CSV table of C-alpha atoms in Angstrom, one decimal:
chain,number,residue,atom,x,y,z
A,906,UNK,CA,-74.9,12.5,70.0
A,907,UNK,CA,-75.4,14.7,73.2
A,908,UNK,CA,-75.1,18.5,72.7
A,909,UNK,CA,-72.2,18.4,75.1
A,910,UNK,CA,-70.2,16.1,72.8
A,911,UNK,CA,-70.4,18.6,70.3
A,912,UNK,CA,-68.5,21.3,72.5
A,913,UNK,CA,-65.6,19.0,73.6
A,914,UNK,CA,-62.3,19.8,72.1
A,915,UNK,CA,-61.5,16.3,71.4
A,916,UNK,CA,-62.1,16.8,67.5
A,917,UNK,CA,-59.7,19.7,67.4
A,918,UNK,CA,-56.7,17.8,67.6
A,919,UNK,CA,-57.8,15.4,65.0
A,920,UNK,CA,-58.2,18.4,62.6
A,921,UNK,CA,-54.7,19.6,63.3
A,922,UNK,CA,-53.4,16.4,61.9
A,923,UNK,CA,-55.8,16.8,58.9
A,924,UNK,CA,-54.2,20.2,58.1
A,925,UNK,CA,-51.0,18.2,57.2
A,926,UNK,CA,-52.8,16.4,54.6
A,927,UNK,CA,-55.3,18.6,52.8
A,928,UNK,CA,-56.8,16.0,50.9
A,929,UNK,CA,-57.9,14.1,54.3
A,930,UNK,CA,-57.2,10.9,52.7
A,931,UNK,CA,-54.0,9.9,54.0
A,932,UNK,CA,-54.5,9.4,57.8
A,933,UNK,CA,-52.2,6.7,58.9
A,934,UNK,CA,-53.8,4.4,61.4
A,935,UNK,CA,-50.8,4.6,63.8
A,936,UNK,CA,-50.4,8.3,63.5
A,937,UNK,CA,-54.1,9.0,64.0
A,938,UNK,CA,-54.5,6.8,67.1
A,939,UNK,CA,-51.2,8.2,68.7
A,940,UNK,CA,-52.6,11.7,68.1
A,941,UNK,CA,-55.8,10.8,69.9
A,942,UNK,CA,-54.3,9.0,73.0
A,943,UNK,CA,-52.5,12.6,73.7
A,944,UNK,CA,-49.1,13.9,74.7
A,945,UNK,CA,-49.3,12.1,78.3
A,946,UNK,CA,-50.1,8.8,76.9
A,947,UNK,CA,-47.7,8.9,73.9
A,948,UNK,CA,-45.2,6.5,75.0
A,949,UNK,CA,-48.1,4.0,75.7
A,950,UNK,CA,-49.5,4.9,72.5
A,951,UNK,CA,-46.1,4.1,70.6
A,952,UNK,CA,-46.1,0.7,72.6
A,953,UNK,CA,-49.6,-0.1,71.6
A,954,UNK,CA,-49.2,0.7,67.9
A,955,UNK,CA,-45.5,-0.2,67.2
A,956,UNK,CA,-45.1,-3.2,69.6
A,957,UNK,CA,-41.9,-4.3,71.8
A,958,UNK,CA,-39.3,-1.9,70.2
A,959,UNK,CA,-40.9,1.1,71.6
A,960,UNK,CA,-41.6,-0.8,74.8
A,961,UNK,CA,-40.6,0.7,78.5
A,962,UNK,CA,-37.1,-0.1,80.3
A,963,UNK,CA,-36.9,-2.9,82.6
A,964,UNK,CA,-38.6,-2.2,85.9
A,965,UNK,CA,-41.3,0.0,84.3
A,966,UNK,CA,-44.5,-1.0,85.2
A,967,UNK,CA,-47.2,-0.7,82.2
A,968,UNK,CA,-50.6,0.7,83.1
A,969,UNK,CA,-53.6,-2.1,83.8
A,970,UNK,CA,-55.2,-3.2,80.4
A,971,UNK,CA,-58.9,-4.0,80.6
A,972,UNK,CA,-59.7,-7.7,79.2
A,973,UNK,CA,-63.1,-8.2,80.1
A,974,UNK,CA,-64.6,-5.9,77.8
A,975,UNK,CA,-62.5,-6.8,74.8
A,976,UNK,CA,-60.9,-3.2,74.3
A,977,UNK,CA,-57.5,-4.3,74.8
A,978,UNK,CA,-56.2,-7.8,75.4
A,979,UNK,CA,-53.2,-10.1,75.5
A,980,UNK,CA,-50.9,-8.1,77.7
A,981,UNK,CA,-48.0,-10.5,78.3
A,982,UNK,CA,-44.5,-10.0,79.7
A,983,UNK,CA,-41.8,-10.1,77.0
A,984,UNK,CA,-38.9,-12.7,77.3
A,985,UNK,CA,-36.4,-9.8,77.6
A,986,UNK,CA,-38.0,-8.6,80.8
A,987,UNK,CA,-40.0,-5.6,79.4
A,988,UNK,CA,-43.7,-5.9,78.9
A,989,UNK,CA,-44.8,-6.4,75.4
A,990,UNK,CA,-48.4,-6.2,74.1
A,991,UNK,CA,-49.4,-8.9,71.8
A,992,UNK,CA,-52.6,-7.9,70.1
A,993,UNK,CA,-55.0,-4.8,70.1
A,994,UNK,CA,-58.8,-5.5,69.7
A,995,UNK,CA,-60.7,-2.1,69.5
A,996,UNK,CA,-64.6,-2.8,69.5
A,997,UNK,CA,-66.9,-0.3,67.5
A,998,UNK,CA,-68.4,1.5,70.3
A,999,UNK,CA,-65.0,2.2,72.0
A,1000,UNK,CA,-63.5,3.1,69.1
A,1001,UNK,CA,-66.1,5.7,68.5
A,1002,UNK,CA,-65.5,6.9,71.9
A,1003,UNK,CA,-61.6,7.2,71.5
A,1004,UNK,CA,-61.6,8.9,68.3
A,1005,UNK,CA,-64.7,11.1,68.8
A,1006,UNK,CA,-66.1,9.8,65.4
A,1007,UNK,CA,-69.0,11.8,63.9
A,1008,UNK,CA,-70.9,9.2,61.9
A,1009,UNK,CA,-73.1,10.6,58.9
A,1010,UNK,CA,-76.2,9.8,61.1
A,1011,UNK,CA,-74.5,12.0,63.8
A,1012,UNK,CA,-73.9,14.7,61.0
A,1013,UNK,CA,-77.6,14.4,59.6
A,1014,UNK,CA,-79.5,14.2,62.9
A,1015,UNK,CA,-77.2,16.7,64.9
A,1016,UNK,CA,-74.6,18.8,63.2
A,1017,UNK,CA,-76.6,19.9,60.0
A,1018,UNK,CA,-79.8,20.7,61.8
A,1019,UNK,CA,-77.8,23.2,63.5
A,1020,UNK,CA,-76.4,24.7,60.5
A,1021,UNK,CA,-79.6,24.7,58.6
A,1022,UNK,CA,-81.3,26.7,61.4
A,1023,UNK,CA,-78.4,29.2,61.5
A,1024,UNK,CA,-78.4,29.6,57.7
A,1025,UNK,CA,-82.1,30.3,57.7
A,1026,UNK,CA,-81.7,33.1,60.0
A,1027,UNK,CA,-78.9,34.8,58.3
A,1028,UNK,CA,-80.8,34.6,54.9
A,1029,UNK,CA,-83.9,36.3,56.3
A,1030,UNK,CA,-82.4,38.7,58.8
A,1031,UNK,CA,-83.2,42.4,58.1
A,1032,UNK,CA,-80.4,44.7,58.3
A,1033,UNK,CA,-79.6,45.6,62.0
A,1034,UNK,CA,-81.5,42.4,63.3
A,1035,UNK,CA,-80.1,40.6,66.2
A,1036,UNK,CA,-79.5,37.0,65.4
A,1037,UNK,CA,-79.9,34.8,68.4
A,1038,UNK,CA,-77.3,32.1,67.3
A,1039,UNK,CA,-73.8,31.2,68.6
A,1040,UNK,CA,-71.4,31.8,65.9
A,1041,UNK,CA,-68.9,30.0,68.0
A,1042,UNK,CA,-70.9,26.9,68.1
A,1043,UNK,CA,-71.8,26.9,64.3
A,1044,UNK,CA,-68.1,27.5,63.6
A,1045,UNK,CA,-67.0,24.5,65.9
A,1046,UNK,CA,-69.6,22.5,64.0
A,1047,UNK,CA,-68.3,23.3,60.7
A,1048,UNK,CA,-64.6,22.5,61.8
A,1049,UNK,CA,-65.5,19.1,63.4
A,1050,UNK,CA,-67.5,17.9,60.3
A,1051,UNK,CA,-64.5,18.9,58.3
A,1052,UNK,CA,-62.2,17.0,60.5
A,1053,UNK,CA,-64.4,13.9,60.1
A,1054,UNK,CA,-64.5,14.0,56.3
A,1055,UNK,CA,-68.0,15.2,55.8
A,1056,UNK,CA,-66.9,18.3,53.6
A,1057,UNK,CA,-68.7,16.9,50.5
A,1058,UNK,CA,-71.9,16.3,52.3
A,1059,UNK,CA,-72.0,19.6,54.0
A,1060,UNK,CA,-71.3,21.5,50.7
A,1061,UNK,CA,-74.1,19.8,48.8
A,1062,UNK,CA,-76.3,20.4,51.6
A,1063,UNK,CA,-75.5,24.2,51.9
A,1064,UNK,CA,-75.7,24.7,48.1
A,1065,UNK,CA,-79.3,22.7,48.2
A,1066,UNK,CA,-80.4,25.0,51.1
A,1067,UNK,CA,-79.6,28.4,49.6
A,1068,UNK,CA,-80.8,27.3,46.0
A,1069,UNK,CA,-84.1,26.3,47.7
A,1070,UNK,CA,-84.0,29.7,49.4
A,1071,UNK,CA,-83.4,31.8,46.0
A,1072,UNK,CA,-86.0,30.1,44.2
A,1073,UNK,CA,-88.8,31.1,46.8
A,1074,UNK,CA,-87.3,34.8,46.5
A,1075,UNK,CA,-87.4,34.6,42.9
A,1076,UNK,CA,-91.1,33.5,42.8
A,1077,UNK,CA,-92.0,36.3,45.4
A,1078,UNK,CA,-90.3,38.9,43.0
A,1079,UNK,CA,-92.4,37.5,40.0
A,1080,UNK,CA,-95.6,38.1,42.1
A,1081,UNK,CA,-94.5,41.9,43.0
A,1082,UNK,CA,-96.5,44.8,41.2
A,1083,UNK,CA,-94.2,46.9,38.8
A,1084,UNK,CA,-94.4,50.0,41.5
A,1085,UNK,CA,-92.8,47.7,44.0
A,1086,UNK,CA,-90.8,45.6,41.8
A,1087,UNK,CA,-87.5,47.7,42.0
A,1088,UNK,CA,-87.6,48.2,45.9
A,1089,UNK,CA,-88.1,44.5,46.4
A,1090,UNK,CA,-85.4,43.3,44.1
A,1091,UNK,CA,-83.0,45.9,46.1
A,1092,UNK,CA,-84.1,44.4,49.3
A,1093,UNK,CA,-83.4,40.8,48.2
A,1094,UNK,CA,-80.2,41.6,46.7
A,1095,UNK,CA,-79.1,43.6,49.9
A,1096,UNK,CA,-80.3,40.8,52.3
A,1097,UNK,CA,-78.6,38.1,50.3
A,1098,UNK,CA,-75.0,39.8,49.9
A,1099,UNK,CA,-75.3,40.9,53.8
A,1100,UNK,CA,-75.8,37.1,54.6
A,1101,UNK,CA,-73.0,36.1,52.7
A,1102,UNK,CA,-70.7,38.1,54.9
A,1103,UNK,CA,-71.7,35.8,57.9
A,1104,UNK,CA,-72.0,32.7,55.9
A,1105,UNK,CA,-68.7,32.5,54.1
A,1106,UNK,CA,-66.6,33.1,57.3
A,1107,UNK,CA,-68.9,30.3,59.2
A,1108,UNK,CA,-67.5,27.8,56.4
A,1109,UNK,CA,-64.2,28.9,56.1
A,1110,UNK,CA,-62.8,25.5,57.0
A,1111,UNK,CA,-65.0,23.9,54.3
A,1112,UNK,CA,-63.7,26.4,51.8
A,1113,UNK,CA,-60.1,26.0,52.7
A,1114,UNK,CA,-59.8,22.1,52.8
A,1115,UNK,CA,-62.7,21.2,50.4
A,1116,UNK,CA,-63.8,23.9,48.0
A,1117,UNK,CA,-60.3,25.6,47.2
A,1118,UNK,CA,-58.3,22.0,47.4
A,1119,UNK,CA,-60.7,19.6,45.7
A,1120,UNK,CA,-62.9,21.7,43.5
A,1121,UNK,CA,-60.6,24.5,42.6
A,1122,UNK,CA,-63.2,27.1,43.5
A,1123,UNK,CA,-64.1,29.6,46.2
A,1124,UNK,CA,-67.3,29.4,48.4
A,1125,UNK,CA,-68.2,33.3,47.9
A,1126,UNK,CA,-67.9,33.0,44.1
A,1127,UNK,CA,-70.5,29.8,44.2
A,1128,UNK,CA,-73.0,31.6,46.2
A,1129,UNK,CA,-72.9,34.7,44.3
A,1130,UNK,CA,-73.1,32.5,41.3
A,1131,UNK,CA,-76.2,31.1,42.7
A,1132,UNK,CA,-78.1,34.4,43.0
A,1133,UNK,CA,-77.1,35.2,39.5
A,1134,UNK,CA,-78.7,32.0,38.3
A,1135,UNK,CA,-81.9,31.8,40.2
A,1136,UNK,CA,-82.8,35.3,40.8
A,1137,UNK,CA,-81.1,38.1,38.7
A,1138,UNK,CA,-81.0,36.0,35.3
A,1139,UNK,CA,-84.9,35.4,35.6
A,1140,UNK,CA,-85.8,39.1,36.5
A,1141,UNK,CA,-83.1,41.2,34.4
A,1142,UNK,CA,-85.5,41.6,31.5
A,1143,UNK,CA,-88.2,42.7,33.5
A,1144,UNK,CA,-86.0,44.8,36.0
A,1145,UNK,CA,-83.9,46.8,33.3
A,1146,UNK,CA,-87.0,48.6,31.6
A,1147,UNK,CA,-88.2,49.6,35.1
A,1148,UNK,CA,-84.7,50.9,35.9
A,1149,UNK,CA,-84.6,52.8,32.6
A,1150,UNK,CA,-88.0,54.2,33.3
A,1151,UNK,CA,-87.1,55.4,36.7
A,1152,UNK,CA,-83.8,57.0,35.4
A,1153,UNK,CA,-85.9,59.2,33.2
A,1154,UNK,CA,-88.4,60.0,36.0
A,1155,UNK,CA,-86.1,61.6,38.6
A,1156,UNK,CA,-87.0,60.6,42.3
A,1157,UNK,CA,-89.2,57.8,41.3
A,1158,UNK,CA,-86.9,55.6,43.4
A,1159,UNK,CA,-84.2,56.9,45.7
A,1160,UNK,CA,-80.7,57.5,44.2
A,1161,UNK,CA,-79.3,55.1,46.9
A,1162,UNK,CA,-81.7,52.2,45.6
A,1163,UNK,CA,-80.5,53.0,42.0
A,1164,UNK,CA,-77.0,52.8,42.9
A,1165,UNK,CA,-77.2,49.5,44.9
A,1166,UNK,CA,-79.2,47.7,42.1
A,1167,UNK,CA,-76.8,48.8,39.4
A,1168,UNK,CA,-73.5,48.2,41.2
A,1169,UNK,CA,-75.0,44.7,42.3
A,1170,UNK,CA,-76.0,43.8,38.8
A,1171,UNK,CA,-72.5,44.8,37.5
A,1172,UNK,CA,-71.0,42.5,40.4
A,1173,UNK,CA,-73.0,39.6,39.3
A,1174,UNK,CA,-72.6,39.9,35.7
A,1175,UNK,CA,-70.4,42.9,34.0
A,1176,UNK,CA,-71.6,42.0,30.6
A,1177,UNK,CA,-75.0,43.4,31.5
A,1178,UNK,CA,-73.5,46.8,31.3
A,1179,UNK,CA,-74.2,46.3,27.4
A,1180,UNK,CA,-77.9,46.4,28.3
A,1181,UNK,CA,-78.0,50.1,29.3
A,1182,UNK,CA,-74.5,51.6,29.1
A,1183,UNK,CA,-75.8,55.2,30.1
A,1184,UNK,CA,-77.4,53.9,33.1
A,1185,UNK,CA,-74.3,51.9,34.3
A,1186,UNK,CA,-72.1,54.7,33.7
A,1187,UNK,CA,-73.8,57.0,36.2
A,1188,UNK,CA,-72.5,54.5,39.1
A,1189,UNK,CA,-69.6,52.6,37.5
A,1190,UNK,CA,-66.6,54.6,36.4
A,1191,UNK,CA,-64.9,54.1,33.0
A,1192,UNK,CA,-67.8,52.5,31.6
A,1193,UNK,CA,-68.2,54.8,28.7
A,1194,UNK,CA,-65.4,55.8,26.3
A,1195,UNK,CA,-63.7,59.0,26.8
A,1196,UNK,CA,-65.5,62.0,26.1
A,1197,UNK,CA,-64.7,63.8,22.7
A,1198,UNK,CA,-64.7,67.3,22.1
A,1199,UNK,CA,-67.4,67.0,19.2
A,1200,UNK,CA,-70.0,65.8,21.7
A,1201,UNK,CA,-69.4,68.7,24.5
A,1202,UNK,CA,-72.4,70.3,23.1
A,1203,UNK,CA,-74.5,67.4,23.9
A,1204,UNK,CA,-73.3,66.8,27.2
A,1205,UNK,CA,-74.0,70.5,28.0
A,1206,UNK,CA,-77.7,70.0,26.8
A,1207,UNK,CA,-77.9,67.0,29.2
A,1208,UNK,CA,-76.9,69.0,32.2
A,1209,UNK,CA,-79.3,71.7,31.2
A,1210,UNK,CA,-82.2,69.2,31.0
A,1211,UNK,CA,-81.0,67.7,34.4
A,1212,UNK,CA,-81.2,71.1,36.1
A,1213,UNK,CA,-84.4,71.9,35.0
A,1214,UNK,CA,-85.8,68.5,36.0
A,1215,UNK,CA,-84.2,69.4,39.5
A,1216,UNK,CA,-86.0,72.8,39.5
A,1217,UNK,CA,-89.3,71.4,38.7
A,1218,UNK,CA,-89.0,68.9,41.6
A,1219,UNK,CA,-88.3,71.9,44.3
A,1220,UNK,CA,-84.5,72.1,44.3
A,1221,UNK,CA,-83.3,75.7,43.9
A,1222,UNK,CA,-80.0,76.2,41.6
């Protein structure tokens, strides 16, 4: 399928009809064909699909109907003075042209490669990078594929694509030295969450008409779960001791890095708080139980220790 065909608006009308049937399974052939013929040809479409009952009044001249190519044949005048169409014969190639069908081969060879390339760029971009992709074109690709009932295949391809990416990220983290481990995990987490801010909106129609409707889930939740399973779960037991060590050594890593990681881990799996409640409580409110009077001296001692550490690192009181 040519590039220009992807930019045509023929598929948009189909999707409007689809929206009335969120399961995409009840498109009547008559309504589908009448919708594709468009408002101007609607009377003719009704006559083609429903027979003489919707025919023209006496004296109305029907448009010429081609016979040689086998598209529409059997146009004969009716006995009541009105023209009646006796039969319809739409061959496969013309049917595809009229309905703007996207076959599975079209999807695999033309549409998915564009989506695949765009996802690659979004997953690997650095903050502030300019991504040379057309968001309008990608949005249109997704929209048309949903209209043509390729949602299941597209969802499967998206999950597989992102899973493969996250497995590579996990292997790269495993090869990181301890002094770079925390920072690289922070970069991987931030880069992925940033990519989701673009990927999820681009697939909004697939989310609405397939994931939410048929799977009773949400795309963003599914993609966050992928990071949890393929990256965070595999590294949490190496990462947490390093975070606790960094916490006991002020300024070993920047406060913003520590905050990003702790908040990110809490978002991925709140129960990880139990691994280091004191650490999480510094960045997540209401993690620890309320303070009690008997522990006030302990809190004061902790504050004094922090002040001494700040002074030792060059901070004045």
